[in-house]
mmCIF file of C-alpha atoms and ligand atoms in Angstrom:
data_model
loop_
_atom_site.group_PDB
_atom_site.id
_atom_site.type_symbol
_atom_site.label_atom_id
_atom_site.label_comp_id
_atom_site.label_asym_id
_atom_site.label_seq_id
_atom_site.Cartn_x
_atom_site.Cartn_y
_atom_site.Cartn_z
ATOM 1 C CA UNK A 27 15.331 -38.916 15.877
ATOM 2 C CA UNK A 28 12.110 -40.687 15.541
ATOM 3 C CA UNK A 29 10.635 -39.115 18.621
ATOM 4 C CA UNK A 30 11.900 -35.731 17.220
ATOM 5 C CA UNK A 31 9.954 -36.664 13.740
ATOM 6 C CA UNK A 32 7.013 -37.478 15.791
ATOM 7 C CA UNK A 33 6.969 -34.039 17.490
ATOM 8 C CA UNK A 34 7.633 -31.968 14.021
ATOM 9 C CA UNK A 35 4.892 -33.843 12.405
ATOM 10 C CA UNK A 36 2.249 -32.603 15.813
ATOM 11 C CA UNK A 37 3.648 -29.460 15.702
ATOM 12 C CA UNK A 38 2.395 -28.947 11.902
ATOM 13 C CA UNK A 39 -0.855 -30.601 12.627
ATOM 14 C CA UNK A 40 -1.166 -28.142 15.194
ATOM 15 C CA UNK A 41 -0.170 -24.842 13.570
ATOM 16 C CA UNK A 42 -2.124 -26.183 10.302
ATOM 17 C CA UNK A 43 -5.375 -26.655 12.712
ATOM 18 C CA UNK A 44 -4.732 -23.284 14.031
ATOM 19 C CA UNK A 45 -4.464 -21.443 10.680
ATOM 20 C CA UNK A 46 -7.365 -23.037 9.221
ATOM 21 C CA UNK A 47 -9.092 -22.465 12.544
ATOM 22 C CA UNK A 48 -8.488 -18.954 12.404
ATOM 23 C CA UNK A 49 -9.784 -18.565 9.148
ATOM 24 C CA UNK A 50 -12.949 -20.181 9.856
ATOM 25 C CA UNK A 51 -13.320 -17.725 12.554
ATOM 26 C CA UNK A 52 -12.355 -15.014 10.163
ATOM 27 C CA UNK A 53 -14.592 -16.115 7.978
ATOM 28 C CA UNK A 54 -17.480 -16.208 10.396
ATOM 29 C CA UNK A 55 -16.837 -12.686 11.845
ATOM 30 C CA UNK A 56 -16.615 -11.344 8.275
ATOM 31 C CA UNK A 57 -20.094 -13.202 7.669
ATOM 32 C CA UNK A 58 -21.240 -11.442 10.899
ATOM 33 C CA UNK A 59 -20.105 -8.157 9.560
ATOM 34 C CA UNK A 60 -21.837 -8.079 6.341
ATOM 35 C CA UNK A 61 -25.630 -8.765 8.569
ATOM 36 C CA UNK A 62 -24.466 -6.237 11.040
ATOM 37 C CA UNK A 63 -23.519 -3.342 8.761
ATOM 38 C CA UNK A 64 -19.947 -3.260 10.018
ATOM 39 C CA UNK A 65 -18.601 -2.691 6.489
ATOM 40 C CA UNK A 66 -17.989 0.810 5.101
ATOM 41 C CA UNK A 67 -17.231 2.059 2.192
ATOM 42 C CA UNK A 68 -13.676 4.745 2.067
ATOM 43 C CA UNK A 69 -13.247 7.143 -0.841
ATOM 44 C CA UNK A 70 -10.007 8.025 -2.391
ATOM 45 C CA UNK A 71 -9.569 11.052 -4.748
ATOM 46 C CA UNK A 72 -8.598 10.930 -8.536
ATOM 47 C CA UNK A 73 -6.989 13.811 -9.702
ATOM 48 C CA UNK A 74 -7.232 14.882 -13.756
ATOM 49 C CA UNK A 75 -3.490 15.918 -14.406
ATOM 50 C CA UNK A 76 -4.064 19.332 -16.210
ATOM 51 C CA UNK A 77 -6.943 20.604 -14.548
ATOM 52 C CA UNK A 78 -5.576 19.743 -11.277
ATOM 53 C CA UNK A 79 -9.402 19.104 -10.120
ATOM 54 C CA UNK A 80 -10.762 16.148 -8.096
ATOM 55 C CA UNK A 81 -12.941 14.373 -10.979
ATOM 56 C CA UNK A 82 -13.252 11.211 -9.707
ATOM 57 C CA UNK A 83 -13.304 8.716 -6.402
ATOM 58 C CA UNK A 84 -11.947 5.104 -6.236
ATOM 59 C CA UNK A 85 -14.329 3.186 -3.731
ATOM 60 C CA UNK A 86 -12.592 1.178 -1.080
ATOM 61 C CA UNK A 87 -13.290 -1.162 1.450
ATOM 62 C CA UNK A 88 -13.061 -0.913 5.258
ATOM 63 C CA UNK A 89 -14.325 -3.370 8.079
ATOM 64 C CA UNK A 90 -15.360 -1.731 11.451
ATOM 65 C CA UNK A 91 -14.758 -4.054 13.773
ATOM 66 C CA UNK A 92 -16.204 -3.388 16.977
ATOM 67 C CA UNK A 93 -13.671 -4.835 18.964
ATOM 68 C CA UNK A 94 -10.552 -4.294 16.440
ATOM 69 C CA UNK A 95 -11.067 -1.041 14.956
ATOM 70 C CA UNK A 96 -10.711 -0.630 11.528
ATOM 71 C CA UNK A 97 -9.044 -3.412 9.033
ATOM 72 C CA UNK A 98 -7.970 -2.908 5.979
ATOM 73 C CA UNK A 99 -8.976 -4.961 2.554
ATOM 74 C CA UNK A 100 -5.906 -6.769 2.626
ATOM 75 C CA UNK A 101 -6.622 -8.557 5.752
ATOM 76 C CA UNK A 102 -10.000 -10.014 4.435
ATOM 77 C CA UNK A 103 -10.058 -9.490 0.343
ATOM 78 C CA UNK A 104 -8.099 -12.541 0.056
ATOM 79 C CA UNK A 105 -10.350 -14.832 2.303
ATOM 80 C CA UNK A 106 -13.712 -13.029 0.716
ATOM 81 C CA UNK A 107 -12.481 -14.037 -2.392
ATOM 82 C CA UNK A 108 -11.595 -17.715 -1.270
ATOM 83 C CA UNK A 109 -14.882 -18.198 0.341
ATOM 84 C CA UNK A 110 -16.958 -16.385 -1.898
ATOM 85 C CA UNK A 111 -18.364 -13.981 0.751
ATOM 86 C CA UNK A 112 -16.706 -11.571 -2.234
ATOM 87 C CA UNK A 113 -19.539 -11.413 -4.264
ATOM 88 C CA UNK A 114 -21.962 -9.912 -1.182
ATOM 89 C CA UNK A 115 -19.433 -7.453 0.243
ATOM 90 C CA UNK A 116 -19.150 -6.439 -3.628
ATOM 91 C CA UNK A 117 -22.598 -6.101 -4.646
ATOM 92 C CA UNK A 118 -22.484 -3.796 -1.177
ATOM 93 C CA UNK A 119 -19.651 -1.590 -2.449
ATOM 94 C CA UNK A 120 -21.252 -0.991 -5.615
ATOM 95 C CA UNK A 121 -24.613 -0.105 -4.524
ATOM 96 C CA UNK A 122 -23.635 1.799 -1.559
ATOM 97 C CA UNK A 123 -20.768 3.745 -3.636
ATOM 98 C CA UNK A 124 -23.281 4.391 -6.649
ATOM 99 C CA UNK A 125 -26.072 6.075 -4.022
ATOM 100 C CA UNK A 126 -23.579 7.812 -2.083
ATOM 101 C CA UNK A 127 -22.170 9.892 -5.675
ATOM 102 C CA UNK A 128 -25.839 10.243 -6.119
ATOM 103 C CA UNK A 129 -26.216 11.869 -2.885
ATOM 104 C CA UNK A 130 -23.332 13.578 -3.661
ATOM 105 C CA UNK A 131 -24.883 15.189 -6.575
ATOM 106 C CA UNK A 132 -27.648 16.060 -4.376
ATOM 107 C CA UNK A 133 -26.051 17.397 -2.245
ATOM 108 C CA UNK A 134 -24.335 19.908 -4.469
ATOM 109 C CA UNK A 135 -20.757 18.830 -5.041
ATOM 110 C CA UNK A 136 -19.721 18.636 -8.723
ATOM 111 C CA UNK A 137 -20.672 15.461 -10.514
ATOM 112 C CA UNK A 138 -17.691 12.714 -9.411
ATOM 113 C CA UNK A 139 -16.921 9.552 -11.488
ATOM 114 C CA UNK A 140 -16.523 6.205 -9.076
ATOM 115 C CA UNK A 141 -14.863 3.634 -9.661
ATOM 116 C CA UNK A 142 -15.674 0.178 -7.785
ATOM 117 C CA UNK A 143 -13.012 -2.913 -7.819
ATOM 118 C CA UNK A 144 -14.431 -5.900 -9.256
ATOM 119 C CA UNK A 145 -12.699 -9.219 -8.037
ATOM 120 C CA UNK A 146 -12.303 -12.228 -10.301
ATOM 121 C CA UNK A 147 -14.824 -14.386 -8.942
ATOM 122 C CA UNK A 148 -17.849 -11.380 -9.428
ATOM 123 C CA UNK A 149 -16.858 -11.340 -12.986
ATOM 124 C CA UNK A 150 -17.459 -14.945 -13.451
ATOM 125 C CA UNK A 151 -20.612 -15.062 -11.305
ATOM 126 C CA UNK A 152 -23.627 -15.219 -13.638
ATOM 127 C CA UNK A 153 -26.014 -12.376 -12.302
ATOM 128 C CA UNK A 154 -23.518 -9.975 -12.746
ATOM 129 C CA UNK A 155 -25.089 -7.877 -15.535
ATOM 130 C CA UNK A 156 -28.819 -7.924 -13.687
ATOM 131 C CA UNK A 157 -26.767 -6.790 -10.694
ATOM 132 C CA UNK A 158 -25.399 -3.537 -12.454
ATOM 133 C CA UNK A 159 -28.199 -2.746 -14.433
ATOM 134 C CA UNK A 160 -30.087 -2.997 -11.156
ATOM 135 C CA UNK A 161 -27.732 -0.867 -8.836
ATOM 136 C CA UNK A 162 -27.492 1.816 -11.865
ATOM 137 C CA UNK A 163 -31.738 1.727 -11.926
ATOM 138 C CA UNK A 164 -31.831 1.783 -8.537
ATOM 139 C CA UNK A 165 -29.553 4.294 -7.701
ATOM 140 C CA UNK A 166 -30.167 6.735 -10.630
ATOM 141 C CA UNK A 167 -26.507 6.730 -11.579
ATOM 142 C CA UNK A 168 -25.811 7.504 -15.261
ATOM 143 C CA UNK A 169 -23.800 4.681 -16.494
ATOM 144 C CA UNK A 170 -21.150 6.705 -17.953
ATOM 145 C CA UNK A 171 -20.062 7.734 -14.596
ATOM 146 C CA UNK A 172 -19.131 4.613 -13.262
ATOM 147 C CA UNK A 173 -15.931 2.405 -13.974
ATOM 148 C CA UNK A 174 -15.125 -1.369 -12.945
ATOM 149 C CA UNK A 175 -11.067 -1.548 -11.935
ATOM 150 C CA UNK A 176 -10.181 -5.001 -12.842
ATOM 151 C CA UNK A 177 -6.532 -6.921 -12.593
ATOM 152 C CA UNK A 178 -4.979 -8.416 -15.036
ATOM 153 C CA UNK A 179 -5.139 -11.641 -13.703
ATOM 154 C CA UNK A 180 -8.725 -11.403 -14.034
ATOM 155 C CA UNK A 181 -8.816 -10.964 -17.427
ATOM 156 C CA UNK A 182 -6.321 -13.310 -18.061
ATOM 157 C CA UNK A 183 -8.549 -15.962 -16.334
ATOM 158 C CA UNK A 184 -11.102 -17.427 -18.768
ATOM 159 C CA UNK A 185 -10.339 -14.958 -20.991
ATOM 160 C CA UNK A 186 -13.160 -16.106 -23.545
ATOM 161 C CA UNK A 187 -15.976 -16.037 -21.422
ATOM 162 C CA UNK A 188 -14.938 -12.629 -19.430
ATOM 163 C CA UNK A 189 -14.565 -11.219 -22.928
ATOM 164 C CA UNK A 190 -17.844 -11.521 -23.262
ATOM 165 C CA UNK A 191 -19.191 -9.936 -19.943
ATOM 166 C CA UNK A 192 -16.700 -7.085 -20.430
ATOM 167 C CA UNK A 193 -18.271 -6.378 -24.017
ATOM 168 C CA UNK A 194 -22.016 -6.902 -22.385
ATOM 169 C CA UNK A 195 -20.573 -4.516 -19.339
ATOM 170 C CA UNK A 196 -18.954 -1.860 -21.964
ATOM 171 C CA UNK A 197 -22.599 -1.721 -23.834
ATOM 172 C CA UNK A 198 -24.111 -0.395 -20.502
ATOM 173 C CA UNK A 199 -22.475 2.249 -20.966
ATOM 174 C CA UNK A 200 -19.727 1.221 -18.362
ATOM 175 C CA UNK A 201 -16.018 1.870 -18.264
ATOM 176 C CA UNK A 202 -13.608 -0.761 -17.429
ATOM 177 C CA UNK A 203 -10.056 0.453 -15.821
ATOM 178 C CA UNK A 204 -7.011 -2.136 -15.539
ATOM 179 C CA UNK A 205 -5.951 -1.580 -11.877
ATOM 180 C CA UNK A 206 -2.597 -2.213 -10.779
ATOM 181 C CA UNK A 207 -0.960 -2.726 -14.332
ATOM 182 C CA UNK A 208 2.272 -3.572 -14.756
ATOM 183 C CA UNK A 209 2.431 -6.413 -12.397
ATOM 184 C CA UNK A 210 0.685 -9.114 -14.066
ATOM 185 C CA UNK A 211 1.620 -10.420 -17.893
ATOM 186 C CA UNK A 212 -0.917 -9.268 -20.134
ATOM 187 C CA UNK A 213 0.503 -6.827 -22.860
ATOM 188 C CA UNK A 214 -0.709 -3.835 -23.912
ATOM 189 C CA UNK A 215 -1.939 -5.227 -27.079
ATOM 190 C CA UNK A 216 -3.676 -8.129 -25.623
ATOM 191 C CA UNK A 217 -6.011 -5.092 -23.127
ATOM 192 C CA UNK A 218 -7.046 -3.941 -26.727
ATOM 193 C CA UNK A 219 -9.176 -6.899 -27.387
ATOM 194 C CA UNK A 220 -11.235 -6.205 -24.165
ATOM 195 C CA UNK A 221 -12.427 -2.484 -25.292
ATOM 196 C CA UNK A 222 -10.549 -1.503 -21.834
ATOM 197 C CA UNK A 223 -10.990 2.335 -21.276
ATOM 198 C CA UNK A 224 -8.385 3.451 -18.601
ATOM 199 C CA UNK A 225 -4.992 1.900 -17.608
ATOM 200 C CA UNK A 226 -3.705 2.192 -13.762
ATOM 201 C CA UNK A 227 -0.308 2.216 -13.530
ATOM 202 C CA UNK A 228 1.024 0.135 -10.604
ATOM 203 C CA UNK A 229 2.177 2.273 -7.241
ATOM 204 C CA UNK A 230 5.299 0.410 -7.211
ATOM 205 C CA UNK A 231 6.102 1.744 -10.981
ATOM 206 C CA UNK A 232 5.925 5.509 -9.654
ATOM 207 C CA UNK A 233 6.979 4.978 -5.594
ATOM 208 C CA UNK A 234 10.780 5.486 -7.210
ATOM 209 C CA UNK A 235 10.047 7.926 -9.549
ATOM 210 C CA UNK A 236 11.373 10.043 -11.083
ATOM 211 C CA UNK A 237 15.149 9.207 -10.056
ATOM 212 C CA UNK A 238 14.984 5.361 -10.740
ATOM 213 C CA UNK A 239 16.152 5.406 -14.736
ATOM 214 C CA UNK A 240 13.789 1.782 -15.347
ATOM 215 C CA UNK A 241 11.020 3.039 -13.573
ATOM 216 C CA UNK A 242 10.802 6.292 -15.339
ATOM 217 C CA UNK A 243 11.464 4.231 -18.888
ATOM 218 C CA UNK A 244 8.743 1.744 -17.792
ATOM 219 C CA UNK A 245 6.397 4.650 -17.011
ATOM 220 C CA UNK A 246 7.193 7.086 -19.898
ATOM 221 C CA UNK A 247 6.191 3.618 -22.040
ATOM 222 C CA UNK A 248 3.404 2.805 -20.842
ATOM 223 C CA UNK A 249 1.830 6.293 -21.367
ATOM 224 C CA UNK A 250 2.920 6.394 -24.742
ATOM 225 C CA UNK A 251 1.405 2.743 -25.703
ATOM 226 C CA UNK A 252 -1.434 3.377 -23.445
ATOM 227 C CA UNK A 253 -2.001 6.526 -25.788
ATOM 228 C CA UNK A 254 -1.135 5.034 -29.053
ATOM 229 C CA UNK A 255 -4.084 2.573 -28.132
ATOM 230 C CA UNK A 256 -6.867 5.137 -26.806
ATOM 231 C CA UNK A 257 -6.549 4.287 -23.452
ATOM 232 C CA UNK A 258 -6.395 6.880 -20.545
ATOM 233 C CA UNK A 259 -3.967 6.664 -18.008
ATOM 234 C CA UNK A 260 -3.812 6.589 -14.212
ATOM 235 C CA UNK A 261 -0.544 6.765 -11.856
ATOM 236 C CA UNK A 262 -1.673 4.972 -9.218
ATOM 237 C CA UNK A 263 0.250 5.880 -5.337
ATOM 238 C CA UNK A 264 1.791 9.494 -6.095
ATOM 239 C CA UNK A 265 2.824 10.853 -2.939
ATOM 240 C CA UNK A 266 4.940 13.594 -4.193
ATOM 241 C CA UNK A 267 5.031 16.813 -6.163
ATOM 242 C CA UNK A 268 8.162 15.380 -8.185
ATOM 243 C CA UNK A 269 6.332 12.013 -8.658
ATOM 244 C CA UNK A 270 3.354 13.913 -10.111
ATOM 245 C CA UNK A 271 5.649 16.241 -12.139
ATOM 246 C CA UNK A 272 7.185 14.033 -13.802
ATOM 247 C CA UNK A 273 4.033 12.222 -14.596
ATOM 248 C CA UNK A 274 2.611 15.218 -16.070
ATOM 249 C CA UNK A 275 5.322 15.741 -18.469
ATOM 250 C CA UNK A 276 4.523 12.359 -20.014
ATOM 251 C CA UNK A 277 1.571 13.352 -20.678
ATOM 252 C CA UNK A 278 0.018 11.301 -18.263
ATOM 253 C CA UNK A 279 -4.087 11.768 -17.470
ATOM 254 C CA UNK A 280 -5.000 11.403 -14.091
ATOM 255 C CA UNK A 281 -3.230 10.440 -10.699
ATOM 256 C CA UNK A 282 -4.537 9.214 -7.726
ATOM 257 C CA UNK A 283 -2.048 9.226 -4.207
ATOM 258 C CA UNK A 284 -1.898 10.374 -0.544
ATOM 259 C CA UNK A 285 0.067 13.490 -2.359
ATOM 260 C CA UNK A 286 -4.037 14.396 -2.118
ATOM 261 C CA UNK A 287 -5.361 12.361 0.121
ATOM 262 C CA UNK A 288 -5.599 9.273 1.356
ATOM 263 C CA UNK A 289 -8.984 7.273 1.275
ATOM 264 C CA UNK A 290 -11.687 9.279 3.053
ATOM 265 C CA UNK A 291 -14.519 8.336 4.682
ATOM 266 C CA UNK A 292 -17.994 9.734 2.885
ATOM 267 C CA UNK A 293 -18.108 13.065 4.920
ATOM 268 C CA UNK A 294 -14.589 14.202 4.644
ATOM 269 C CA UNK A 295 -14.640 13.407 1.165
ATOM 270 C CA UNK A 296 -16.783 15.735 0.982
ATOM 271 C CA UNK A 297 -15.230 18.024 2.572
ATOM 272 C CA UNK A 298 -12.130 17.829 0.928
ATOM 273 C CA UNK A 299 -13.740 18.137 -2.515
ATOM 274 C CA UNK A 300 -15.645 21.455 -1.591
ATOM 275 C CA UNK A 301 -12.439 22.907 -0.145
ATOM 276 C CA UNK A 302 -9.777 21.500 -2.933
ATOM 277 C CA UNK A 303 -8.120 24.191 -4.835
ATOM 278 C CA UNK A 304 -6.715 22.863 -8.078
ATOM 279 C CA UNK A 305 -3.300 23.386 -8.401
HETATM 280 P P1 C2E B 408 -6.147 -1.139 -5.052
HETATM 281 O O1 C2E B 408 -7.431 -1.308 -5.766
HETATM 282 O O2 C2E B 408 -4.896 -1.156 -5.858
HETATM 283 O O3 C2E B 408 -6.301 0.203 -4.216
HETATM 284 C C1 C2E B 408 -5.245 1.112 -3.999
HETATM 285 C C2 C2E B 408 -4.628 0.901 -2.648
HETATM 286 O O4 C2E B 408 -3.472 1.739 -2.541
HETATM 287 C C3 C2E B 408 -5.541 1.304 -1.488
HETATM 288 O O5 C2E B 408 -5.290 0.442 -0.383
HETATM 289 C C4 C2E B 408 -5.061 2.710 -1.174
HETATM 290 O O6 C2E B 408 -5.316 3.109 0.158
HETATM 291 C C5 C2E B 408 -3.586 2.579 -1.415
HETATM 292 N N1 C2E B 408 -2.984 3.863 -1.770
HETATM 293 C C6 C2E B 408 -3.567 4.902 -2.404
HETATM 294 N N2 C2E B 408 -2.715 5.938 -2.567
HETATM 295 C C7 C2E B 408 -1.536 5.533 -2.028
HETATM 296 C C8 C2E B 408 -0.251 6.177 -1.888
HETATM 297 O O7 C2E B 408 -0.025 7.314 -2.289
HETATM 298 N N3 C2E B 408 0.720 5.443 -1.282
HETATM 299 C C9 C2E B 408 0.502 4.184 -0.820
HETATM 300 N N4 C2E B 408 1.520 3.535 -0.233
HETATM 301 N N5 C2E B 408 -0.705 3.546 -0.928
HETATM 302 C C10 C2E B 408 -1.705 4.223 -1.527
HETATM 303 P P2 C2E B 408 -6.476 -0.236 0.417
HETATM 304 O O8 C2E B 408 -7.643 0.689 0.522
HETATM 305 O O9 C2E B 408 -5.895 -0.790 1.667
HETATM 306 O O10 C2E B 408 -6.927 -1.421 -0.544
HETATM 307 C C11 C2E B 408 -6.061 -2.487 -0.821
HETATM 308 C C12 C2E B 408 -6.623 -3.386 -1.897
HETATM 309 O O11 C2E B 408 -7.784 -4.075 -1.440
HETATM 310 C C13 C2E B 408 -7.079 -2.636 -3.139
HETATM 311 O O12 C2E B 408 -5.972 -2.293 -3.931
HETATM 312 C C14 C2E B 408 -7.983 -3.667 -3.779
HETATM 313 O O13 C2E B 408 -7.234 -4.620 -4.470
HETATM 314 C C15 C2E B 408 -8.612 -4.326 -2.556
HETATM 315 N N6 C2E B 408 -9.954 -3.741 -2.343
HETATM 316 C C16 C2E B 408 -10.320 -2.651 -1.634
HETATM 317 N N7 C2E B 408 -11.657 -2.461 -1.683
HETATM 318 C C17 C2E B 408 -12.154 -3.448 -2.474
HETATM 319 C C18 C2E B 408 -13.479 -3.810 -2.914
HETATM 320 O O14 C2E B 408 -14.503 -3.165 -2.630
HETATM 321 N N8 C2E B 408 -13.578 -4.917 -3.726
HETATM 322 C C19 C2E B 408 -12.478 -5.651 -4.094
HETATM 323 N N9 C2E B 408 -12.650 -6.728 -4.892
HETATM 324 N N10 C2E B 408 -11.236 -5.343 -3.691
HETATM 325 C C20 C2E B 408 -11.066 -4.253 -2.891
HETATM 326 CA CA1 CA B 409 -8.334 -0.457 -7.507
HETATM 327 CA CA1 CA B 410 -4.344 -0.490 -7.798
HETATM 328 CA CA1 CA B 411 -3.315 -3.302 -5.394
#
């Protein structure tokens, strides 16, 4: 039994060891990436509900690995956010999203809005506001075209002092979205006292829709609070016509969802915006 202790105890040491060796090496390769340009920036459609028209673009992260292929934000979000190596591969999703709608513009496609995630630890960093009033100088992007997507979790953390970067961030000119709502604890109320613009509902509130009876509730709620409080709303993850339907009957504002495409790189983006006919 002791012997058998022994063992358990080497085998955690060991499979401990590994994990944290494997996300040093993570970390190092993701360090690599940033010097060696390996990150890229995907573009996902937002959809205005009555129009039918592509007005916007969520800007998401990939990671071109040379050896792996492509990996997804999930796989190194977490561990950028951990480390801190957030803050750099955020400061390069802003600027690089912000030239490319510029570009865009350029270029001749209608003006699109972007919106850029913004993790907890970039909203606490101090340079923050330099940084965007930079990337909007620098790029030539009119404020008013660009939107932050925050969690609630973020907000929720050190509420006082984000309070005050979100109000410094709204006088920009900015607009702040609540991404993924419904799956943290913050109420509806409580997103009034940060001047929020545009509520995301959560994929996993509209994946079931419109047969599941609480999901449909939930949703038909939320659009009516969001509303009631002069906030926009955003179904987040509508892969079908029924989905989106129903979403449109509660009045809801925009949608985003593979039902139009799934994130794009820059030149089929493009592309898919000069050939989308609005429903
Ligand atoms: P998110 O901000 O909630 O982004 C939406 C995610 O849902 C994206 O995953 C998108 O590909 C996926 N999605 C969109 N439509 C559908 C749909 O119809 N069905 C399903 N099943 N999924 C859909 P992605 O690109 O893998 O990103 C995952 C998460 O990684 C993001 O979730 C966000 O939290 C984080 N992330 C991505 N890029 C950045 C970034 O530049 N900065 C920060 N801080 N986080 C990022
Ligand atoms: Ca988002
Ligand atoms: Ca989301
Ligand atoms: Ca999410």
């Amino acid at each position: 039994a002791k012997d058998a202790g022994r063992n358990t105890f080497r085998f955690y040491r060991t499979a401990l060891t590994d994990a944290a060796n494997q996300r040093l090496e993570i970390e190092n390769r993701l360090r690599h990436a940033l010097v060696q340009n390996e990150l890229e920036v995907f573009y996902q459609p937002q959809v205005h509900m009555t129009s039918g028209k592509i007005t916007g673009i969520e800007a998401l992260v990939r990671w071109r690995d040379p050896e792996r292929g492509l990996i997804a934000p999930d796989v190194f979000i977490p561990l950028a956010e951990e480390t801190g190596l957030i803050t750099a591969i955020g400061d390069f999703v802003l600027r690089e999203a912000c030239r490319q709608v510029v570009e865009w513009d350029r270029q001749g496609l209608p003006p699109l809005e972007v919106s850029v995630n913004l993790s907890a630890r970039q909203v606490a960093a101090p340079g923050l506001l330099h940084q965007l009033r930079q990337v909007l100088h620098e790029s030539g992007l009119p404020a008013q075209r660009l939107t932050l997507e925050l969690t609630e979790s973020t907000l929720m953390e050190q509420a006082d002092t984000t309070r005050g970067t979100l109000q410094q961030i709204k006088g920009l000119g900015i607009a702040l979205a609540i991404d993924d709502f419904g799956t943290g604890y913050s109420s509806l109320a409580y997103l009034k006292e940060f001047a929020i613009d545009i509520l995301k509902i959560d994929q996993t509130f509209v994946r079931d829709l419109p047969e599941d009876r609480n999901d449909a509730e939930l949703a038909m709620t939320i659009i009516d609070m969001a509303h009631n409080l002069g906030l926009d709303v955003l179904a987040e993850g509508v892969e079908t016509q029924a989905q989106r339907a129903f979403l449109a009957a509660q009045g809801c504002d925009a949608w985003q969802g593979y039902l139009c495409s799934r994130p794009l790189p820059a030149a089929s983006l493009a592309r898919l915006v000069n050939d989308h006919e609005p429903e």
